[in-house]
Every structure is written in structure tokens, then in C-alpha cells.
Coordinates of N, CA and C and ligand atoms in Angstrom, one line a residue:
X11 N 91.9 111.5 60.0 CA 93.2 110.9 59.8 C 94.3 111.9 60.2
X12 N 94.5 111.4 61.1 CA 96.4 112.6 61.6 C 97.4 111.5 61.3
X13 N 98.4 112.3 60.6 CA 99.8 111.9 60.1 C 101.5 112.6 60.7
X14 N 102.1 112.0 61.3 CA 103.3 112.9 60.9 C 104.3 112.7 60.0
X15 N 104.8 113.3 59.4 CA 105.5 114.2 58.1 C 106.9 114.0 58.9
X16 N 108.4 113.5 58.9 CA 109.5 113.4 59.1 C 110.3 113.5 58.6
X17 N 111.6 113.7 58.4 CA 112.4 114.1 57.6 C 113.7 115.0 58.3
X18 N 114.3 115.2 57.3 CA 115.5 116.4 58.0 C 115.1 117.9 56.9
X19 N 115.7 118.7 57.5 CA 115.3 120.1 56.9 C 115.7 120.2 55.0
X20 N 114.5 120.8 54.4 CA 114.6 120.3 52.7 C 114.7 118.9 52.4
X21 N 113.8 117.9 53.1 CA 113.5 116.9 52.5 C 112.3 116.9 51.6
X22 N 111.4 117.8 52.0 CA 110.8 118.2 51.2 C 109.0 118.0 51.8
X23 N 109.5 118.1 53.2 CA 108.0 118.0 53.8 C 106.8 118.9 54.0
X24 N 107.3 120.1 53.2 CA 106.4 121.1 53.5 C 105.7 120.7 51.4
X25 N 106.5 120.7 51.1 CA 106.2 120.1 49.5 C 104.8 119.3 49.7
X26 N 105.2 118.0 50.3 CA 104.2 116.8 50.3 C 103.1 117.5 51.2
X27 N 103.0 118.0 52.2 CA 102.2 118.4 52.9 C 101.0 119.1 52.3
X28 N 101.7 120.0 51.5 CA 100.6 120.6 50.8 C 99.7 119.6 49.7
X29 N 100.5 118.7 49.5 CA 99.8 117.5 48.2 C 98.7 117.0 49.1
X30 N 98.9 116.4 50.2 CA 98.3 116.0 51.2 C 96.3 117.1 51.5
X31 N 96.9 118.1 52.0 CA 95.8 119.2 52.0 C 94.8 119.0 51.0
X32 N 95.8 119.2 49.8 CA 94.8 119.1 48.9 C 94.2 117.8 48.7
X33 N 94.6 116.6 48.4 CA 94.3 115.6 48.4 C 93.0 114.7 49.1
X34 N 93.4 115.0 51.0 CA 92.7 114.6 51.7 C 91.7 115.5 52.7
X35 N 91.9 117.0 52.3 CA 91.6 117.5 53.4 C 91.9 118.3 54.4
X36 N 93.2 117.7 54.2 CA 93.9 117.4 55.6 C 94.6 119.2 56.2
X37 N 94.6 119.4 57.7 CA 95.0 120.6 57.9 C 96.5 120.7 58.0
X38 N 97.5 121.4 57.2 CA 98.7 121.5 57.6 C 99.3 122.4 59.0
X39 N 99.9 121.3 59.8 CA 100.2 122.2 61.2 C 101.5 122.3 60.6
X40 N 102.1 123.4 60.3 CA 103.9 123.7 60.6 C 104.2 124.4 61.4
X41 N 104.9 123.6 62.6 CA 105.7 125.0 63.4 C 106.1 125.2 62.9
X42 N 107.0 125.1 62.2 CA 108.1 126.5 61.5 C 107.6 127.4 60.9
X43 N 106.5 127.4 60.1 CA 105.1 128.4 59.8 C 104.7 128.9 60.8
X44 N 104.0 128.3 61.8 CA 103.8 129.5 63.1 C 104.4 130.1 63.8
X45 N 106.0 129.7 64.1 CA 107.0 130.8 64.7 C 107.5 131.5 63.8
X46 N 107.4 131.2 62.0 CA 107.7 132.4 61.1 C 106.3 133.6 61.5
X47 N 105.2 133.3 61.5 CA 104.1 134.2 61.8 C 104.2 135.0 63.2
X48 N 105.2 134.0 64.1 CA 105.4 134.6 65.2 C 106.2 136.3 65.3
X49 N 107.3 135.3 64.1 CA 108.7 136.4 64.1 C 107.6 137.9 63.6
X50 N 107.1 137.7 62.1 CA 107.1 138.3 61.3 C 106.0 139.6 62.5
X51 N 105.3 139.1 63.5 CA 104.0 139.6 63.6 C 105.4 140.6 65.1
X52 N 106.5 140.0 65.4 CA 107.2 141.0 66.2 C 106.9 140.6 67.7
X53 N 106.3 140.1 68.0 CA 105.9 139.4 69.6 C 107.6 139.2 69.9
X54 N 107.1 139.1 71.5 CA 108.0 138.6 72.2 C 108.7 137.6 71.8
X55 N 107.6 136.5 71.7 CA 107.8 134.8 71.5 C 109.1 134.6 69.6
X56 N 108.3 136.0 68.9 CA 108.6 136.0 67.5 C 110.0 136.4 68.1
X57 N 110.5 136.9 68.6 CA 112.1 137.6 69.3 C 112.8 136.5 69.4
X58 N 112.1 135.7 70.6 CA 113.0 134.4 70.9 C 113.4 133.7 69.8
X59 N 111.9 133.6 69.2 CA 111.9 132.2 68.2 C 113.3 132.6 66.7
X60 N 113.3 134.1 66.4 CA 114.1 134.3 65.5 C 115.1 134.2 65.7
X61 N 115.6 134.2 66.7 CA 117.2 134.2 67.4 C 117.3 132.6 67.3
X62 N 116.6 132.1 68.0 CA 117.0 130.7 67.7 C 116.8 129.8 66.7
X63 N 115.7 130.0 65.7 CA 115.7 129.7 64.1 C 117.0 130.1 63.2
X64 N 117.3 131.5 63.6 CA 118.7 132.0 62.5 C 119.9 131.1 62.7
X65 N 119.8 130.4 64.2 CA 121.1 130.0 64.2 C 121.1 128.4 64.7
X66 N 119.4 127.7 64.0 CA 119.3 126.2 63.3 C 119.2 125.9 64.9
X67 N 119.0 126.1 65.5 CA 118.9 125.6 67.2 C 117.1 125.3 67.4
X68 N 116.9 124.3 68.3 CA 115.7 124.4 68.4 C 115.0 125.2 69.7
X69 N 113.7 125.7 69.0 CA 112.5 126.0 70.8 C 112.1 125.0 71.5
X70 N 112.4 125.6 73.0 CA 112.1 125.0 74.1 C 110.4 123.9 74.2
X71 N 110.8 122.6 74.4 CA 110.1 121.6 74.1 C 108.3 122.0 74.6
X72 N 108.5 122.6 75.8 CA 106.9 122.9 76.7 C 106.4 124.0 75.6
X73 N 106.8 125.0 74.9 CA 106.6 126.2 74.3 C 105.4 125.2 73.8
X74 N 106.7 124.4 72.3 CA 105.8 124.0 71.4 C 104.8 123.1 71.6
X75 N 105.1 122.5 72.5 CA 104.0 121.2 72.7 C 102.3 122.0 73.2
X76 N 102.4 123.5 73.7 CA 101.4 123.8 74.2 C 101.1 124.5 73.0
X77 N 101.5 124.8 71.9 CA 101.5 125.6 71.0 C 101.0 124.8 69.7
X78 N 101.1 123.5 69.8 CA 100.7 122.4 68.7 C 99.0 121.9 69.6
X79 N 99.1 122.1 71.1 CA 98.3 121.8 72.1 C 97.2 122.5 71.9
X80 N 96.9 123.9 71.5 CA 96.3 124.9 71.1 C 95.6 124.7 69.5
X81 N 96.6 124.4 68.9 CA 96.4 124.3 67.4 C 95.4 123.8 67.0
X82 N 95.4 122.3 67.7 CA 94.5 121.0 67.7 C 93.0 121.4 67.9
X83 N 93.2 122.0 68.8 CA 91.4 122.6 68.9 C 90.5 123.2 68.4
X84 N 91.4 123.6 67.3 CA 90.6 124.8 66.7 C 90.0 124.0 65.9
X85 N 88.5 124.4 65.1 CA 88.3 124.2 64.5 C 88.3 123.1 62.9
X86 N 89.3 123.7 62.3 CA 90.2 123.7 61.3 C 90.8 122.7 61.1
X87 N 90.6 121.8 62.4 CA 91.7 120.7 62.4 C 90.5 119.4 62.9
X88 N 89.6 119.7 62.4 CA 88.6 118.9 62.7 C 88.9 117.4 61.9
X89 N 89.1 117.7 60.7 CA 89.1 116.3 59.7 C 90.5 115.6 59.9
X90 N 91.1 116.2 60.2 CA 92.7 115.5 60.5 C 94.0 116.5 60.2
X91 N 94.9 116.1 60.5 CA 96.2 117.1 60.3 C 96.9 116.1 60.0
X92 N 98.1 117.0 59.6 CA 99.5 116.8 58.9 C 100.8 117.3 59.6
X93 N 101.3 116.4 60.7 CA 102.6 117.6 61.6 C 103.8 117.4 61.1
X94 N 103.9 118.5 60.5 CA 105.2 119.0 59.8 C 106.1 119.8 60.6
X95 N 107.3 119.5 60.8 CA 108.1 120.0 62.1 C 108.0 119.5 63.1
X96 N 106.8 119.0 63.5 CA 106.7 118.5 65.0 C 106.1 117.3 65.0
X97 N 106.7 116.3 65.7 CA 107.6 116.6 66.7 C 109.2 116.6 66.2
X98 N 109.5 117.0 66.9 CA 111.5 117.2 66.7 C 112.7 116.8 67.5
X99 N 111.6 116.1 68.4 CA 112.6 115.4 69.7 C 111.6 114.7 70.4
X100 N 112.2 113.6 71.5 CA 111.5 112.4 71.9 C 110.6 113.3 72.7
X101 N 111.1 113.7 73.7 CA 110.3 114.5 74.3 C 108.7 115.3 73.7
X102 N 109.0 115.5 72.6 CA 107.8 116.2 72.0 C 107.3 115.1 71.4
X103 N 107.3 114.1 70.9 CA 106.5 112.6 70.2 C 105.8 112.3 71.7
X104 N 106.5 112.3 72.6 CA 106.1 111.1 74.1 C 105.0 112.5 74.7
X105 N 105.2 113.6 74.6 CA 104.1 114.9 74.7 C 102.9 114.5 73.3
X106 N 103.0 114.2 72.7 CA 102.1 114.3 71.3 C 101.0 113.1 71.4
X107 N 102.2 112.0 71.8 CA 100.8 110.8 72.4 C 99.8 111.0 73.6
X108 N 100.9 112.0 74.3 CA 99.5 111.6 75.6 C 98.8 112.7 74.9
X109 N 98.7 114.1 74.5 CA 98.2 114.7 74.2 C 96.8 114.2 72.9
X110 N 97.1 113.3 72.1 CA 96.2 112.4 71.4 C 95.2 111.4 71.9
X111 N 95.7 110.8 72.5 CA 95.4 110.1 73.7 C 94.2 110.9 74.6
X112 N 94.8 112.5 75.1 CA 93.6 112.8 76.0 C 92.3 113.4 74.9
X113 N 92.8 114.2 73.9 CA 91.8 114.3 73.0 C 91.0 113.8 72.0
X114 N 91.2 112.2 72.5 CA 91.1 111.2 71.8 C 90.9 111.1 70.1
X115 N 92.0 111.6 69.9 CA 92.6 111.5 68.4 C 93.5 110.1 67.8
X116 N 93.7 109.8 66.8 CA 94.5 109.0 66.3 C 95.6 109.6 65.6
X117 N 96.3 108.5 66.0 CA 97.8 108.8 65.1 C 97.9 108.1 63.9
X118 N 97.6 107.9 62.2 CA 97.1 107.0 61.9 C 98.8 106.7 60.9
X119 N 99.7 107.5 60.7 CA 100.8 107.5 60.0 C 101.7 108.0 60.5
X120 N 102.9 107.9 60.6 CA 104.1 108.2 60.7 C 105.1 108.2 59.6
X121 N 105.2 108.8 58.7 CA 106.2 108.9 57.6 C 107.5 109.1 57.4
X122 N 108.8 108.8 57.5 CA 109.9 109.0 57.8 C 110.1 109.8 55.6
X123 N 111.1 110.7 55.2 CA 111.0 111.1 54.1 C 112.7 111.0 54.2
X124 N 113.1 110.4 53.4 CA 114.7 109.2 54.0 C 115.4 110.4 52.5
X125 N 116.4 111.0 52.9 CA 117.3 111.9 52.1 C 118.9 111.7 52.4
X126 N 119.5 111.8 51.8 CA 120.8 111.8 52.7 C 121.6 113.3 52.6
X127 N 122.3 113.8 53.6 CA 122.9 114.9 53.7 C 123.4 115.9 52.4
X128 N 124.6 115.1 52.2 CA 125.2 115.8 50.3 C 124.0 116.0 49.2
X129 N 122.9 115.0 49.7 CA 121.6 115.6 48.2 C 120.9 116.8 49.2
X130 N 120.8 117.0 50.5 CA 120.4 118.1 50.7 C 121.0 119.3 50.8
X131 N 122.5 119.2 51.4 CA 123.3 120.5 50.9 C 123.3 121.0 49.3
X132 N 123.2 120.1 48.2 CA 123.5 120.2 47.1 C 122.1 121.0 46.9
X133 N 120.8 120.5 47.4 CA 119.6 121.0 46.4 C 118.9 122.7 47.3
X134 N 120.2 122.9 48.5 CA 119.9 124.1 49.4 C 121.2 125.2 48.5
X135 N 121.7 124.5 48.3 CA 122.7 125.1 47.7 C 122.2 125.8 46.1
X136 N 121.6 125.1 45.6 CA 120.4 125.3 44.4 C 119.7 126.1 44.8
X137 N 118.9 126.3 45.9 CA 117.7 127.3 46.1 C 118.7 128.5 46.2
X138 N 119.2 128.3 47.0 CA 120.6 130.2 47.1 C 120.5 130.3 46.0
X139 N 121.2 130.1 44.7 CA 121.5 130.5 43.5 C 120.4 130.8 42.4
X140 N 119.4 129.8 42.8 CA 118.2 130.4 41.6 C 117.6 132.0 42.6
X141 N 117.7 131.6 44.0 CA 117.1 132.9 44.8 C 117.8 134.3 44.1
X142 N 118.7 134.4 43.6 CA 119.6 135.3 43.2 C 120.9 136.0 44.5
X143 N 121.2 135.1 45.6 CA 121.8 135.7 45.9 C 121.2 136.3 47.5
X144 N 119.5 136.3 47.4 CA 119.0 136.4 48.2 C 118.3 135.6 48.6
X145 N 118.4 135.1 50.5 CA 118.5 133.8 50.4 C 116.6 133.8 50.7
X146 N 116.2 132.6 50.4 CA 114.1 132.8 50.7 C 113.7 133.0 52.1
X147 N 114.9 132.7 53.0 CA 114.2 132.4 54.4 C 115.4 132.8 55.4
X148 N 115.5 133.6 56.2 CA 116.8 134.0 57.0 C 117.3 132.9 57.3
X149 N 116.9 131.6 57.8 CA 117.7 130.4 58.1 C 118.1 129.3 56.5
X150 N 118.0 130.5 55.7 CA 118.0 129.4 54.5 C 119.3 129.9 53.8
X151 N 120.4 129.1 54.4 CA 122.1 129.6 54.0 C 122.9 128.3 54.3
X152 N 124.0 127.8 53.7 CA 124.8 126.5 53.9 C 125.0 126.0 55.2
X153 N 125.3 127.0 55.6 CA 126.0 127.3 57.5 C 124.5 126.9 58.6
X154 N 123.8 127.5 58.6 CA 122.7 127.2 59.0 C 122.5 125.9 58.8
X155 N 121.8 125.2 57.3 CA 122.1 124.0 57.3 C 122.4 123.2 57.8
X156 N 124.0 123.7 58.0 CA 124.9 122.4 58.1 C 124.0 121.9 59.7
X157 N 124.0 123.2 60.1 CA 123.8 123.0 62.2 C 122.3 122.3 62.3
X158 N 121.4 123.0 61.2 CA 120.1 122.0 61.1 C 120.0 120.8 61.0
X159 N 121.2 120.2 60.4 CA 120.9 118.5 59.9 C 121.8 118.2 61.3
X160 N 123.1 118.9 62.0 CA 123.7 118.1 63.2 C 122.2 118.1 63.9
X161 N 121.6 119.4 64.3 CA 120.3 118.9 65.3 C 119.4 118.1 64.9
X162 N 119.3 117.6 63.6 CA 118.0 116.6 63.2 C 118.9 115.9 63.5
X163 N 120.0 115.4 63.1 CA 120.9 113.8 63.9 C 120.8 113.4 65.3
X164 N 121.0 114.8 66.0 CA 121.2 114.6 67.4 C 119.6 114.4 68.0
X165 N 119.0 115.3 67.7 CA 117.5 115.5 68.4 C 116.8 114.9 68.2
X166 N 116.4 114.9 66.7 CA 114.9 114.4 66.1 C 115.1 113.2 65.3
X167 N 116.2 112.5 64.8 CA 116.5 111.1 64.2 C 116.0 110.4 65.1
X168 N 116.2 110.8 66.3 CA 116.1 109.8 67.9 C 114.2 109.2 67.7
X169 N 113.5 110.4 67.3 CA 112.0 109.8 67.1 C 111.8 108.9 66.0
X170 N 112.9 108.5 65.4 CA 112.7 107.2 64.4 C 112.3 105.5 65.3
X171 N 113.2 105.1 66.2 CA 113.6 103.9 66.6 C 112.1 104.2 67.6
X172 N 111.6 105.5 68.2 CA 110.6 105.9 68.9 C 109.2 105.0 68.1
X173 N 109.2 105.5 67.1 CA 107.6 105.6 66.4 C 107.8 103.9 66.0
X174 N 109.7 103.7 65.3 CA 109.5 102.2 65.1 C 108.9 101.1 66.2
X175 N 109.5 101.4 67.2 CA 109.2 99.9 68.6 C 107.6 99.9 68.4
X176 N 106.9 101.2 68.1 CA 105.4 101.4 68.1 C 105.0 100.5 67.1
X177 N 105.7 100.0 65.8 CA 105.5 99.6 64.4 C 104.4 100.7 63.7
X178 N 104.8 101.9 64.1 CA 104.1 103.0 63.2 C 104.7 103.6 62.2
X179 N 106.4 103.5 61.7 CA 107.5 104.0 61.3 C 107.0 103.7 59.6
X180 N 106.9 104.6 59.0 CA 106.6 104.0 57.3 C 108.1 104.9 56.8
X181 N 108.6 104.6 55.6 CA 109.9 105.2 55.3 C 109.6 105.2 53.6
X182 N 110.1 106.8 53.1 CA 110.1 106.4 51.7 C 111.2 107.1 51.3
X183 N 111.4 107.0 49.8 CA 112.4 107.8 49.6 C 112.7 108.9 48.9
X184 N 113.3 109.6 49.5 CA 112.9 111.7 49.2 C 113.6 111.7 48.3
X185 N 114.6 111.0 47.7 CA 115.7 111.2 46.9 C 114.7 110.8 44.9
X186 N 113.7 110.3 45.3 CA 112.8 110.4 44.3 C 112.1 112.1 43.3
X187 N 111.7 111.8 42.5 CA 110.7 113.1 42.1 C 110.2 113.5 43.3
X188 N 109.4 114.5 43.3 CA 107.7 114.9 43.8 C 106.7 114.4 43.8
X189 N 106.5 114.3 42.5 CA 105.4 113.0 42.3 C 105.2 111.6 42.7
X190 N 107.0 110.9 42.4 CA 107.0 109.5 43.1 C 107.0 109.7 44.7
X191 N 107.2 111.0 45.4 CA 107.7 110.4 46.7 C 106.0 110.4 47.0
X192 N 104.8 111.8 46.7 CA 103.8 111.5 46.8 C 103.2 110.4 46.6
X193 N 103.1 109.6 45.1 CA 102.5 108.3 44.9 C 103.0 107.3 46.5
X194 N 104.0 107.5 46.7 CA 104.6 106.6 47.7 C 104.2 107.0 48.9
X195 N 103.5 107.9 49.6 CA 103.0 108.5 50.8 C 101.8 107.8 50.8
X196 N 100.8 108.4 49.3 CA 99.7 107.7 48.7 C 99.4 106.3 49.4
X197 N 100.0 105.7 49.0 CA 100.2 104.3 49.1 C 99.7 103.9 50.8
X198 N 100.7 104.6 51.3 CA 100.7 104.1 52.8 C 99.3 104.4 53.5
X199 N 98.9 106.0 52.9 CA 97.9 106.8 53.6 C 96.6 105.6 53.4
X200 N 96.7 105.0 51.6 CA 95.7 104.6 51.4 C 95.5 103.1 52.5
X201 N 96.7 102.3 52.9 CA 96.2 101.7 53.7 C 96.3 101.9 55.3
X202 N 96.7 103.4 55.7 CA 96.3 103.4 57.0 C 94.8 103.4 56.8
X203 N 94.4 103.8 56.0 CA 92.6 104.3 55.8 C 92.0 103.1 55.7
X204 N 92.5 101.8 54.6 CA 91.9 100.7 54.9 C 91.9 100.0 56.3
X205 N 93.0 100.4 56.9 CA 93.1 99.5 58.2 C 92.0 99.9 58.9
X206 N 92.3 101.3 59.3 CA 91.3 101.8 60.1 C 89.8 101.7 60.0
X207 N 89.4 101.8 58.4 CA 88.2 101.2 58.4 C 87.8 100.1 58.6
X208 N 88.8 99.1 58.7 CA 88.5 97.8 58.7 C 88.1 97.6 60.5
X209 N 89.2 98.5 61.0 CA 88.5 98.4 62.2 C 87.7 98.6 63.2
X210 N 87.1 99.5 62.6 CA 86.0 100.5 62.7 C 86.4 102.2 63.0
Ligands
LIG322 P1 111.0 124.3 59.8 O1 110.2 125.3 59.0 O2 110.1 123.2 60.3 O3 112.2 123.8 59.2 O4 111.3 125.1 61.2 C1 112.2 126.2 61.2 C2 112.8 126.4 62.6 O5 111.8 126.6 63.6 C3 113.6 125.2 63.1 O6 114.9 125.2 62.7 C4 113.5 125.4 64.6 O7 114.4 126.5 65.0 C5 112.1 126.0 64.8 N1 111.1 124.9 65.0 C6 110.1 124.4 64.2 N2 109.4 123.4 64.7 C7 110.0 123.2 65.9 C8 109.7 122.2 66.9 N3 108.7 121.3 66.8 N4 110.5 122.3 68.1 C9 111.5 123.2 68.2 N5 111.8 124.1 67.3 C10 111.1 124.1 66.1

């Protein structure tokens, strides 16, 4: 079972993701986890990627798609994944099919995690202050934010009406607990699994 995980930044997809893992198995891909391992490890790539992470901008579409392209093969990702961060623009969804397609993988969910703006400045605004002042993640500051959710409006909302025309679009709502948004993921996962079994 492969799923993608959607949302705007602190909706809470890296949260559910891990529920997921544990749950089904399932391997979590995050870019934003592998270009943090990029930064942290000093590479070249980690240079680029930090400069354009600090200031909410996104990496160059071919980077990632050979980089999620790589991912898939390994091992690890045998039983199914979970793409968290990616895709982030049409361009990378319309890369992600054919790339499924040649590896003959399924797409079995698409999850949209529906937040609205003011509940996520407010609960980013929360992480700064319990952080003490120090923020968890160099791109984790109001200002940054703000330019992360203009790019999720401009870039990556665009892969909503994408996955919809597909009728693969499932939507829940983030503005729930943890638990309910999980149960509500639940739900869907449990009947992409019946479908698919049903279909063979
Ligand atoms: P995330 O942890 O998913 O919020 O990602 C952190 C940052 O990494 C983003 O703000 C982007 O700068 C970069 N990034 C992560 N995934 C992608 C992607 N699929 N395409 C382009 N940039 C990405």
C-alpha cells in the first residue's frame, strides 16, 4: 500500500505518518527529513538545500523526483510507503505517476489533511514558546511560515484538483485531535485495502 500524506506545513503530517509506520508497516519517505540529513551531513546538495529550506522556498523539481526515484528501490520500501512532503507541485505528482507506473507500484491513497492558515500560525507560534525561545528547526519561525503556506497556496494546493479529476483526493480534518484525525485516515486506509482486495 503507497499513500500520500498532504497538507500545508504543521498540519501535522509528519505526526500521522509515524501512526501509520507503526500501524501498517508502512515506510516513511520525508523529504524534508532527507534534505535535513542532507544539510546536517554538510554535502554540497545539504548547502543548496539549507539556503533554500531557511527561506520556505522550494528544491528544484528533477533533484527531488530522482531522489524520491532512488528511495523507492531500496529495500525498505518493499511493503509500501507513506510520501510526506512529496509531491509539492504538479510537476512532481505527474513525475510520481509515471515513476509508479514504471515500477509498477500503486497509488492506493491520497489524503488531503485540511487546516486553515490562523490555526497553523497560532499552533507554530506555540511550538516557539514551549521551545523556549529556541526555535526546533531553522525554518521553524513565523516569517518562514508565513512564505511556507504562500508556497503551499501557490505550488502544492495546485496537486489537490490534480489527484481530484483522478477521484483519488480523500480530505480530512486536521483541525481535529491526533487521534480523531488518525481514526479518520484509518477509515479511508481501511477501505483502500478493501477495494484493492476486492480487486485482486
Ligand atoms: P518539510 O519537512 O516537508 O516541511 O520540508 C522542509 C523543506 O524542505 C521545505 O520547506 C522545502 O524547502 C524542502 N522540501 C521538502 N520536500 C520538498 C519537495 N518535495 N520539493 C521541494 N522542496 C522540498
Amino acid at each position: 500500500m503507497n499513500i500520500i500524506l498532504l497538507g500545508p506545513p504543521g498540519a501535522g503530517k509528519g505526526t500521522q505518518a509515524a501512526r501509520l509506520v507503526e500501524k501498517y508497516g508502512l515506510k516513511q519517505l520525508s523529504t524534508g527529513d532527507m534534505l535535513r540529513a542532507a544539510v546536517a551531513s554538510g554535502s554540497e546538495l545539504g548547502q543548496q538545500a539549507k539556503e533554500i529550506m531557511d527561506r520556505g522556498g522550494l528544491m528544484p523539481d528533477a533533484l527531488m523526483i530522482d531522489m524520491i526515484s532512488e528511495r523507492l528501490d531500496q529495500p525498505d520500501c518493499a511493503k509500501g510507503v507513506i510520501f510526506d512532503g512529496f509531491p509539492r507541485t504538479v510537476a512532481q505528482a505527474q513525475a510520481l505517476d509515471e515513476l509508479l507506473a514504471k515500477k509498477n507500484l500503486s497509488l492506493d491513497a491520497v489524503i488531503e489533511i485540511k487546516v486553515d492558515e490562523a490555526a497553523l500560525v497560532g499552533r507554530i507560534e506555540s511550538r516557539i514558546a514551549q521551545s523556549d525561545g529556541g526555535a526546533v528547526r531553522s525554518d521553524d519561525n513565523v516569517e518562514t511560515l508565513r512564505k511556507r503556506l504562500e508556497v503551499y497556496r501557490e505550488q502544492t494546493a495546485p496537486i489537490l484538483p490534480y489527484y481530484q479529476a483522478k477521484g483519488a483526493l480523500k480530505t480530512v480534518d486536521g483541525l481535529k485531535s491526533i487521534d480523531e484525525v488518525s481514526a479518520q485516515i484509518e477509515e479511508i486506509l481501511e477501505g483502500a485495502r478493501s477495494r484493492s482486495g476486492v480487486e485482486g
